Amino acid sequence: MKRRLPLLIVLITGIFGAVAFFVPYPAIRAADEIMRNDVQRIIAAFSLVLGVGSIVQHHMLKIQRRAQYYSYSYITIIALIITAIIGVFGGIDVTRPGILPTRFGSFSIHIQTLYSNMMVPLAATMFSLLAFFMASAAYRAFRARNLEATLLLLAAFIVMLGAVPFGRLIHHQLPAFAEWILAVPNTASKRGILFGVELGIFATSLKIILGIERGWLGGGK
Amino acid sequence: MLSLTLLLAITIFPPEHVQARDIPNDEGGKIVVTWDRINAPELIGYRVLRQQRNSDKWDTLAFVGRLNNRYIDDAAVNRIEYRYQIIAVAESTQAVSQPSAYTCSLPQWFDTSTLPALLGTVILSLIFVFFFDRAKRDRNLFIRRIAGLDAVEEALGRATEMGRATLYVPGLSTMSDVATIASLNILGEVAKKTAQFGTPLIVPVADPIVYTVAREVVKEAYTTAGRPDAFHQDIVFFVTDQQFAFAAAVDGIMTREKPATNFLIGMFWAESLIIAETGAATGAIQIAGTDAVAQLPFFITACDYTLIGEELYAASAYISREPVLLGGIKAQDYSKALIVFMILVFSVLALSFNLPVLSWL
């Protein structure tokens, strides 16, 4: 029963999801909408509790075991508690205050303050690292070690030159050639990959709906 | 001057051929009204009126500009009959059309515009079911080699020999993404092998639902491998659903724990290169796989092996060597051949005979 019930639910909801694509009847569309949005949201709400539980458990275990770098776990747990308290009791922003006194003169520490002044700059910092990683990755990719890498280097060089005014100075047809590389060979290979991807999605969905693929249940019969 | 204006106003004719019909292939509630556009310089626009059967009252639905000759009434109630009237409005006068015939909107049980998709689904399903069945009987189906998947065992063996952990990142997407489901299928196979080899496994997750499923997958894999004692709650853990916070956490794990093998399999966005480059810098052997075409170049550059597109979906079958699942890979290959054949035939038909093949799809 532990296995049969999930397989049965997947079979019914999987077939129903496919049928809803072809049948525009309001009752079917409404039921499909409920399955896709409402039910999924309810499951997500319960899972979030499990997720927070997982974070707490993971870091408490590290602290208990005095694992390497366990002091960072203190920071995570403290930050989690403070953010949760401010989020639940401290209000959203200045215009929507909570029951906690989170405004000190012109300074406020509402959840929006934490998000705008901590989360956003930290995320932007991580994102900006991408520029450096891109440079190191490009260096590695463009080393002409074999025929494929040489072709890649050559194509990238032409596309880059074609995108800047200097390219036109070298030859007036260079920007058009760069555009052709992007529009024809590049798009053709992208579409080839996408065909494979769509077939893969189809195959995986069919295997899961029919109960042939059970990896998501942890494998086994 | 006044008499000239009045004379011009009189020349406005009422819109002709006012027709109302139910919009096909929808859930109902919509009626499209069409009329012949009037060519008069002084025309401002058209007022659309609606009358329910057995009612004397005409309701104004909308006022549309002079260039329109079509209006969709999306406030119609299914199975109630309405008729429509169009009033051409000029500055000083207006002209009322004859009412259309009564019509009502109806919900349809089948969207005929999806017929090619339905045919495609049926044909592909038959191909797949045929190969699933054939794989049960013929256990020696030839499956092409996939280098990235052949390297899985080698990569896990390396981690075992070095006494270091294996890191598995199942992407940042949710369970509604098929790439995530495929990734969790692969995680099950990888977890079985790490359980057999006794290699520590680290699975940071970015979505609470994926976390719940991934934990069950790993737990079940350890039990199947005969090592339920080796499973502990700390293997799979939820980190955050914030994209770059998650990337920072994974980078932190890579630099602190120095896993010997990194699996980056699932759906990734801009964080793909940040994670993959950090992994490359720590000297780990990296196997990546995604169906996000935009992220593939980054993985190909920074990782040792990359599962490109469809290989991601073939991976769990390939690793498990389950015959029925291998039949799916064969079916994928034949379906692809069929699509290539159709592209060639349709291209020839379109180019040689100028046939409207796009409208058939």
Tab-separated table of C-alpha atoms in Angstrom, chain B:
chain	number	residue	atom	x	y	z
B	1	MET	CA	-21.237	75.915	-42.534
B	2	LEU	CA	-23.692	74.295	-40.103
B	3	SER	CA	-25.790	72.950	-42.934
B	4	LEU	CA	-22.660	71.452	-44.550
B	5	THR	CA	-21.751	69.597	-41.316
B	6	LEU	CA	-25.268	68.214	-41.005
B	7	LEU	CA	-25.122	67.102	-44.604
B	8	LEU	CA	-21.879	65.190	-43.898
B	9	ALA	CA	-23.403	63.638	-40.776
B	10	ILE	CA	-26.269	62.236	-42.756
B	11	THR	CA	-23.774	60.301	-44.938
B	12	ILE	CA	-22.864	57.940	-42.036
B	13	PHE	CA	-24.285	54.526	-42.830
B	14	PRO	CA	-24.991	51.845	-40.245
B	15	PRO	CA	-22.483	48.972	-40.053
B	16	GLU	CA	-23.543	46.006	-42.158
B	17	HIS	CA	-23.168	42.228	-41.847
B	18	VAL	CA	-23.172	42.220	-38.036
B	19	GLN	CA	-22.517	38.626	-37.063
B	20	ALA	CA	-22.093	36.949	-33.697
B	21	ARG	CA	-20.711	33.469	-33.162
B	22	ASP	CA	-19.367	31.328	-30.368
B	23	ILE	CA	-15.580	31.181	-30.165
B	24	PRO	CA	-14.603	27.567	-30.886
B	25	ASN	CA	-12.272	25.370	-28.802
B	26	ASP	CA	-12.696	27.257	-25.551
B	27	GLU	CA	-14.305	26.846	-22.161
B	28	GLY	CA	-17.291	28.944	-23.303
B	29	GLY	CA	-18.313	32.381	-22.035
B	30	LYS	CA	-17.016	34.126	-25.163
B	31	ILE	CA	-18.812	35.325	-28.287
B	32	VAL	CA	-17.073	37.134	-31.111
B	33	VAL	CA	-18.987	39.917	-32.903
B	34	THR	CA	-17.856	41.070	-36.371
B	35	TRP	CA	-19.106	43.766	-38.741
B	36	ASP	CA	-18.084	45.576	-41.909
B	37	ARG	CA	-15.914	48.589	-41.193
B	38	ILE	CA	-17.269	51.976	-42.398
B	39	ASN	CA	-15.068	54.309	-44.399
B	40	ALA	CA	-16.203	57.729	-43.215
B	41	PRO	CA	-13.734	60.431	-42.115
B	42	GLU	CA	-16.040	61.811	-39.424
B	43	LEU	CA	-16.533	58.397	-37.743
B	44	ILE	CA	-15.226	58.233	-34.148
B	45	GLY	CA	-15.890	54.598	-33.295
B	46	TYR	CA	-18.447	51.876	-32.667
B	47	ARG	CA	-20.632	51.201	-29.662
B	48	VAL	CA	-21.325	47.479	-29.077
B	49	LEU	CA	-24.729	46.622	-27.609
B	50	ARG	CA	-26.068	43.279	-26.392
B	51	GLN	CA	-29.590	42.033	-25.808
B	52	GLN	CA	-30.602	38.824	-24.064
B	53	ARG	CA	-33.462	36.776	-25.606
B	54	ASN	CA	-36.834	37.608	-24.078
B	55	SER	CA	-35.580	40.952	-22.814
B	56	ASP	CA	-36.281	44.442	-24.125
B	57	LYS	CA	-33.155	45.964	-22.647
B	58	TRP	CA	-30.022	46.634	-24.713
B	59	ASP	CA	-26.796	46.759	-22.631
B	60	THR	CA	-23.796	48.748	-23.800
B	61	LEU	CA	-20.762	46.455	-23.695
B	62	ALA	CA	-17.980	48.644	-25.036
B	63	PHE	CA	-16.936	51.508	-27.237
B	64	VAL	CA	-14.235	50.544	-29.709
B	65	GLY	CA	-12.174	52.699	-32.072
B	66	ARG	CA	-13.012	53.380	-35.717
B	67	LEU	CA	-10.416	50.928	-37.043
B	68	ASN	CA	-12.028	47.942	-35.296
B	69	ASN	CA	-14.456	45.539	-36.919
B	70	ARG	CA	-14.400	42.863	-34.231
B	71	TYR	CA	-15.255	42.632	-30.547
B	72	ILE	CA	-15.024	39.672	-28.157
B	73	ASP	CA	-17.768	39.562	-25.545
B	74	ASP	CA	-16.104	37.658	-22.704
B	75	ALA	CA	-18.952	38.265	-20.264
B	76	ALA	CA	-21.440	35.959	-21.978
B	77	VAL	CA	-23.114	33.296	-19.872
B	78	ASN	CA	-23.015	29.819	-21.400
B	79	ARG	CA	-26.225	28.594	-23.047
B	80	ILE	CA	-27.973	31.994	-22.817
B	81	GLU	CA	-28.826	33.446	-26.201
B	82	TYR	CA	-27.774	36.981	-27.074
B	83	ARG	CA	-27.934	39.208	-30.124
B	84	TYR	CA	-25.730	42.201	-30.834
B	85	GLN	CA	-26.090	45.594	-32.417
B	86	ILE	CA	-23.365	47.977	-33.530
B	87	ILE	CA	-23.807	51.743	-33.488
B	88	ALA	CA	-21.472	53.776	-35.675
B	89	VAL	CA	-20.786	57.006	-33.775
B	90	ALA	CA	-19.770	60.269	-35.439
B	91	GLU	CA	-19.424	63.680	-33.769
B	92	SER	CA	-22.934	64.858	-34.484
B	93	THR	CA	-24.812	61.711	-35.350
B	94	GLN	CA	-24.924	57.969	-35.109
B	95	ALA	CA	-26.191	55.040	-37.179
B	96	VAL	CA	-27.636	51.847	-35.706
B	97	SER	CA	-27.081	48.503	-37.430
B	98	GLN	CA	-29.545	45.671	-37.813
B	99	PRO	CA	-29.204	43.271	-34.868
B	100	SER	CA	-27.290	40.065	-35.406
B	101	ALA	CA	-28.920	36.651	-35.185
B	102	TYR	CA	-29.236	35.146	-31.711
B	103	THR	CA	-26.285	33.053	-30.621
B	104	CYS	CA	-24.985	31.522	-27.407
B	105	SER	CA	-21.599	30.462	-26.102
B	106	LEU	CA	-20.956	26.801	-25.345
B	107	PRO	CA	-18.052	25.031	-23.651
B	108	GLN	CA	-16.324	22.427	-25.817
B	109	TRP	CA	-15.228	18.952	-24.801
B	110	PHE	CA	-12.302	18.884	-27.224
B	111	ASP	CA	-10.007	21.637	-28.423
B	112	THR	CA	-9.568	20.770	-32.094
B	113	SER	CA	-6.490	23.009	-32.351
B	114	THR	CA	-4.676	20.456	-30.154
B	115	LEU	CA	-5.384	17.590	-32.584
B	116	PRO	CA	-1.786	17.481	-33.970
B	117	ALA	CA	-0.492	17.398	-30.374
B	118	LEU	CA	-2.903	14.572	-29.535
B	119	LEU	CA	-1.831	12.597	-32.609
B	120	GLY	CA	1.828	13.158	-31.741
B	121	THR	CA	1.207	12.062	-28.148
B	122	VAL	CA	-0.565	8.885	-29.264
B	123	ILE	CA	2.123	7.977	-31.826
B	124	LEU	CA	4.998	8.619	-29.414
B	125	SER	CA	3.191	6.770	-26.602
B	126	LEU	CA	2.766	3.729	-28.886
B	127	ILE	CA	6.469	3.805	-29.792
B	128	PHE	CA	7.411	3.961	-26.107
B	129	VAL	CA	4.982	1.225	-25.012
B	130	PHE	CA	6.273	-0.992	-27.869
B	131	PHE	CA	9.873	-0.594	-26.706
B	132	PHE	CA	9.001	-1.037	-23.016
B	133	ASP	CA	7.378	-4.335	-23.978
B	134	ARG	CA	10.217	-5.361	-26.279
B	135	ALA	CA	12.777	-4.578	-23.583
B	136	LYS	CA	11.043	-7.057	-21.273
B	137	ARG	CA	11.566	-9.848	-23.819
B	138	ASP	CA	14.881	-8.832	-25.382
B	139	ARG	CA	17.278	-8.133	-22.548
B	140	ASN	CA	20.212	-7.392	-24.871
B	141	LEU	CA	19.029	-4.113	-26.358
B	142	PHE	CA	21.941	-2.111	-27.690
B	143	ILE	CA	22.154	1.268	-25.979
B	144	ARG	CA	24.699	3.823	-27.157
B	145	ARG	CA	27.415	4.775	-24.677
B	146	ILE	CA	27.019	7.998	-22.706
B	147	ALA	CA	30.445	9.090	-21.465
B	148	GLY	CA	29.151	11.186	-18.587
B	149	LEU	CA	27.195	8.276	-17.159
B	150	ASP	CA	30.005	5.770	-17.666
B	151	ALA	CA	32.081	8.096	-15.489
B	152	VAL	CA	29.646	7.972	-12.530
B	153	GLU	CA	31.089	4.802	-11.042
B	154	GLU	CA	34.654	5.998	-11.641
B	155	ALA	CA	33.874	9.327	-9.967
B	156	LEU	CA	32.283	7.652	-6.946
B	157	GLY	CA	35.210	5.217	-6.736
B	158	ARG	CA	37.587	8.165	-6.708
B	159	ALA	CA	35.715	9.764	-3.806
B	160	THR	CA	35.839	6.457	-1.909
B	161	GLU	CA	39.576	6.028	-2.489
B	162	MET	CA	40.280	9.592	-1.386
B	163	GLY	CA	38.060	9.194	1.674
B	164	ARG	CA	36.150	12.320	0.745
B	165	ALA	CA	32.485	13.063	0.284
B	166	THR	CA	30.333	13.177	-2.826
B	167	LEU	CA	28.248	16.306	-3.350
B	168	TYR	CA	24.951	16.036	-5.216
B	169	VAL	CA	23.064	19.233	-6.113
B	170	PRO	CA	19.625	18.478	-7.645
B	171	GLY	CA	19.249	21.943	-9.186
B	172	LEU	CA	17.235	24.887	-7.933
B	173	SER	CA	13.872	24.153	-9.454
B	174	THR	CA	10.730	22.680	-7.934
B	175	MET	CA	9.176	19.232	-8.227
B	176	SER	CA	6.934	20.465	-11.045
B	177	ASP	CA	10.027	20.631	-13.253
B	178	VAL	CA	10.663	17.302	-15.016
B	179	ALA	CA	14.427	17.991	-14.894
B	180	THR	CA	14.198	17.882	-11.080
B	181	ILE	CA	12.307	14.580	-11.181
B	182	ALA	CA	14.961	13.166	-13.552
B	183	SER	CA	17.657	14.444	-11.200
B	184	LEU	CA	16.039	12.719	-8.208
B	185	ASN	CA	15.875	9.478	-10.207
B	186	ILE	CA	19.642	9.757	-10.757
B	187	LEU	CA	20.142	10.681	-7.078
B	188	GLY	CA	18.510	7.363	-6.146
B	189	GLU	CA	21.058	5.433	-8.231
B	190	VAL	CA	24.005	7.537	-6.995
B	191	ALA	CA	22.861	7.104	-3.375
B	192	LYS	CA	22.698	3.306	-3.832
B	193	LYS	CA	26.318	3.331	-4.972
B	194	THR	CA	27.547	5.666	-2.204
B	195	ALA	CA	25.768	3.398	0.293
B	196	GLN	CA	27.529	0.341	-1.180
B	197	PHE	CA	30.929	2.059	-1.240
B	198	GLY	CA	30.474	3.692	2.168
B	199	THR	CA	31.158	7.149	0.704
B	200	PRO	CA	29.708	10.164	2.558
B	201	LEU	CA	26.984	11.894	0.554
B	202	ILE	CA	25.993	15.566	0.836
B	203	VAL	CA	22.735	16.724	-0.774
B	204	PRO	CA	21.915	20.428	-0.283
B	205	VAL	CA	18.444	21.292	-1.594
B	206	ALA	CA	16.843	24.593	-2.607
B	207	ASP	CA	13.162	23.706	-2.424
B	208	PRO	CA	11.225	22.327	0.553
B	209	ILE	CA	9.178	19.852	-1.513
B	210	VAL	CA	12.282	18.636	-3.351
B	211	TYR	CA	13.959	18.289	0.064
B	212	THR	CA	11.171	16.014	1.312
B	213	VAL	CA	11.267	13.825	-1.803
B	214	ALA	CA	15.091	13.760	-1.996
B	215	ARG	CA	15.315	12.636	1.634
B	216	GLU	CA	12.908	9.751	0.974
B	217	VAL	CA	14.756	8.815	-2.233
B	218	VAL	CA	18.125	8.655	-0.448
B	219	LYS	CA	16.659	6.818	2.559
B	220	GLU	CA	15.032	4.224	0.289
B	221	ALA	CA	18.246	3.882	-1.765
B	222	TYR	CA	20.296	3.171	1.369
B	223	THR	CA	17.729	0.558	2.430
B	224	THR	CA	17.742	-1.046	-1.050
B	225	ALA	CA	21.548	-1.148	-0.962
B	226	GLY	CA	21.336	-3.030	2.353
B	227	ARG	CA	22.825	-0.172	4.379
B	228	PRO	CA	19.878	1.459	6.207
B	229	ASP	CA	22.186	2.002	9.188
B	230	ALA	CA	24.416	4.280	7.074
B	231	PHE	CA	21.563	6.693	6.370
B	232	HIS	CA	21.261	9.703	8.634
B	233	GLN	CA	18.997	12.756	8.479
B	234	ASP	CA	21.976	15.035	7.834
B	235	ILE	CA	22.686	13.688	4.313
B	236	VAL	CA	19.890	15.660	2.672
B	237	PHE	CA	19.208	19.140	4.015
B	238	PHE	CA	17.276	22.209	2.969
B	239	VAL	CA	19.407	25.340	2.557
B	240	THR	CA	17.354	28.197	1.113
B	241	ASP	CA	15.185	28.921	-1.902
B	242	GLN	CA	17.079	32.154	-2.644
B	243	GLN	CA	19.128	31.626	-5.811
B	244	PHE	CA	22.427	33.276	-4.883
B	245	ALA	CA	22.210	32.449	-1.195
B	246	PHE	CA	21.985	28.814	-2.291
B	247	ALA	CA	24.962	29.268	-4.634
B	248	ALA	CA	26.949	30.793	-1.761
B	249	ALA	CA	26.037	27.874	0.515
B	250	VAL	CA	27.044	25.263	-2.089
B	251	ASP	CA	30.307	27.128	-2.778
B	252	GLY	CA	30.931	27.140	0.983
B	253	ILE	CA	30.361	23.379	1.200
B	254	MET	CA	32.715	22.821	-1.748
B	255	THR	CA	35.542	24.865	-0.250
B	256	ARG	CA	35.113	23.610	3.325
B	257	GLU	CA	34.323	19.921	2.791
B	258	LYS	CA	36.325	19.571	-0.454
B	259	PRO	CA	34.176	16.780	-1.949
B	260	ALA	CA	36.060	14.559	-4.390
B	261	THR	CA	33.055	14.338	-6.723
B	262	ASN	CA	30.373	16.894	-7.522
B	263	PHE	CA	27.139	16.074	-9.282
B	264	LEU	CA	25.323	19.171	-10.560
B	265	ILE	CA	22.231	17.633	-12.101
B	266	GLY	CA	18.874	19.330	-12.612
B	267	MET	CA	17.652	22.797	-13.481
B	268	PHE	CA	20.122	25.648	-13.073
B	269	TRP	CA	20.095	29.327	-13.948
B	270	ALA	CA	22.742	32.057	-13.581
B	271	GLU	CA	24.312	30.331	-10.573
B	272	SER	CA	25.483	27.379	-12.706
B	273	LEU	CA	28.896	28.840	-13.525
B	274	ILE	CA	29.441	30.172	-9.969
B	275	ILE	CA	28.934	26.681	-8.565
B	276	ALA	CA	30.746	24.785	-11.356
B	277	GLU	CA	33.813	27.057	-11.361
B	278	THR	CA	34.158	26.801	-7.577
B	279	GLY	CA	33.942	23.017	-7.892
B	280	ALA	CA	36.620	23.039	-10.600
B	281	ALA	CA	38.845	25.216	-8.398
B	282	THR	CA	38.623	22.680	-5.542
B	283	GLY	CA	39.890	19.951	-7.900
B	284	ALA	CA	36.759	17.794	-7.727
B	285	ILE	CA	35.705	15.599	-10.614
B	286	GLN	CA	32.451	17.133	-11.795
B	287	ILE	CA	29.502	15.583	-13.624
B	288	ALA	CA	26.822	18.047	-14.637
B	289	GLY	CA	23.528	17.609	-16.421
B	290	THR	CA	20.796	20.016	-17.339
B	291	ASP	CA	18.176	20.673	-19.989
B	292	ALA	CA	18.661	24.441	-19.673
B	293	VAL	CA	20.286	25.098	-23.062
B	294	ALA	CA	21.632	28.496	-21.931
B	295	GLN	CA	23.570	26.902	-19.048
B	296	LEU	CA	25.063	24.010	-21.025
B	297	PRO	CA	28.121	25.960	-22.312
B	298	PHE	CA	29.037	26.890	-18.735
B	299	PHE	CA	28.827	23.294	-17.562
B	300	ILE	CA	30.720	21.989	-20.601
B	301	THR	CA	33.485	24.489	-19.848
B	302	ALA	CA	33.759	23.982	-16.107
B	303	CYS	CA	32.856	20.300	-15.646
B	304	ASP	CA	34.581	17.079	-16.631
B	305	TYR	CA	31.429	15.460	-18.018
B	306	THR	CA	28.126	17.025	-19.021
B	307	LEU	CA	24.834	15.283	-19.676
B	308	ILE	CA	23.351	17.301	-22.503
B	309	GLY	CA	19.579	17.634	-22.668
B	310	GLU	CA	18.033	14.217	-23.301
B	311	GLU	CA	20.957	12.379	-21.650
B	312	LEU	CA	19.698	13.786	-18.358
B	313	TYR	CA	16.443	11.894	-18.846
B	314	ALA	CA	18.182	8.709	-19.952
B	315	ALA	CA	20.571	8.718	-17.002
B	316	SER	CA	18.652	6.801	-14.345
B	317	ALA	CA	17.825	4.019	-16.829
B	318	TYR	CA	21.434	3.906	-18.027
B	319	ILE	CA	22.893	3.693	-14.515
B	320	SER	CA	20.328	1.232	-13.138
B	321	ARG	CA	20.458	-0.972	-16.295
B	322	GLU	CA	16.814	-1.821	-15.635
B	323	PRO	CA	15.744	-3.468	-18.963
B	324	VAL	CA	12.304	-1.846	-19.191
B	325	LEU	CA	13.776	1.584	-18.505
B	326	LEU	CA	16.464	0.970	-21.138
B	327	GLY	CA	13.628	0.357	-23.611
B	328	GLY	CA	12.671	3.992	-23.009
B	329	ILE	CA	16.097	5.183	-24.224
B	330	LYS	CA	15.690	3.101	-27.370
B	331	ALA	CA	12.210	4.560	-27.900
B	332	GLN	CA	13.633	8.083	-27.453
B	333	ASP	CA	16.184	7.409	-30.193
B	334	TYR	CA	13.573	6.032	-32.603
B	335	SER	CA	11.203	8.936	-31.873
B	336	LYS	CA	14.016	11.348	-32.629
B	337	ALA	CA	14.677	9.549	-35.927
B	338	LEU	CA	10.954	9.849	-36.742
B	339	ILE	CA	10.999	13.603	-36.009
B	340	VAL	CA	14.093	14.090	-38.198
B	341	PHE	CA	12.372	12.122	-40.998
B	342	MET	CA	9.229	14.278	-40.679
B	343	ILE	CA	11.278	17.489	-40.745
B	344	LEU	CA	12.933	16.315	-43.992
B	345	VAL	CA	9.643	15.237	-45.629
B	346	PHE	CA	7.800	18.402	-44.588
B	347	SER	CA	10.686	20.597	-45.742
B	348	VAL	CA	10.638	18.926	-49.165
B	349	LEU	CA	6.834	19.306	-49.395
B	350	ALA	CA	7.001	22.956	-48.380
B	351	LEU	CA	9.895	23.864	-50.671
B	352	SER	CA	8.966	21.780	-53.718
B	353	PHE	CA	5.167	22.032	-53.763
B	354	ASN	CA	4.661	25.187	-51.681
B	355	LEU	CA	2.347	23.290	-49.328
B	356	PRO	CA	1.299	25.049	-46.075
B	357	VAL	CA	2.870	22.403	-43.809
B	358	LEU	CA	3.154	24.760	-40.827
B	359	SER	CA	-0.629	25.056	-40.656
B	360	TRP	CA	-0.897	21.271	-40.311
B	361	LEU	CA	1.106	21.278	-37.071
